[in-house]
Coordinates of C-alpha atoms in Angstrom, one line a residue:
M8 CA 12.2 0.9 17.6
R9 CA 9.4 -1.6 17.1
D10 CA 7.4 -0.3 20.0
W11 CA 6.9 3.2 18.6
I12 CA 5.9 1.7 15.2
K13 CA 3.3 -0.4 17.0
W14 CA 1.9 2.6 18.9
L15 CA 1.9 4.7 15.8
L16 CA -0.2 2.1 14.0
V17 CA -2.5 1.9 17.0
V18 CA -3.0 5.7 17.1
I19 CA -3.7 5.7 13.3
L20 CA -6.2 2.9 13.7
V21 CA -8.0 4.6 16.6
V22 CA -8.2 8.0 15.0
S23 CA -9.4 6.7 11.7
A24 CA -12.0 4.4 13.4
C25 CA -13.3 7.4 15.4
S26 CA -13.4 9.5 12.3
L27 CA -15.3 6.8 10.4
L28 CA -17.8 6.5 13.3
K29 CA -18.3 10.3 13.3
V30 CA -19.1 10.2 9.6
Y31 CA -21.7 7.4 10.0
T32 CA -23.4 8.9 13.1
V33 CA -24.0 12.4 11.7
G34 CA -26.9 11.1 9.6
Y35 CA -25.1 9.2 6.8
V36 CA -26.4 9.9 3.3
A37 CA -24.5 7.8 0.8
E38 CA -24.4 10.3 -2.0
A39 CA -23.2 13.1 0.3
H40 CA -20.8 11.4 2.6
L41 CA -19.2 8.7 0.3
A42 CA -16.3 11.1 -0.6
H43 CA -15.5 11.3 3.1
A44 CA -16.3 7.8 4.3
L45 CA -14.5 5.8 1.6
P46 CA -11.0 7.1 2.2
I47 CA -11.4 6.8 5.9
A48 CA -12.7 3.3 5.6
V49 CA -9.7 2.4 3.4
V50 CA -7.2 3.9 6.0
T51 CA -9.0 2.1 8.8
G52 CA -8.9 -1.3 7.1
L53 CA -5.3 -1.0 5.9
S54 CA -4.1 0.2 9.3
A55 CA -5.8 -2.8 11.0
I56 CA -4.1 -5.1 8.5
A57 CA -0.7 -3.5 9.1
L58 CA -1.2 -3.7 12.9
A59 CA -2.1 -7.4 12.6
I60 CA 0.9 -8.1 10.5
H61 CA 3.2 -6.1 12.8
S62 CA 1.8 -7.9 15.9
K63 CA 2.2 -11.3 14.4
R64 CA 6.0 -10.9 14.1

């Protein structure tokens, strides 16, 4: 059961990181892209923290 949780966290982290990179490489303008970049950045950071906590156990 723990393996699929770990892989789910990895998939969420990879997808959110790729989405964040896509937002920043399309010619990032803070006023225009902040509404997209901020939630993706929060999801990326929280999923990285969750993966670190899960891996530590």
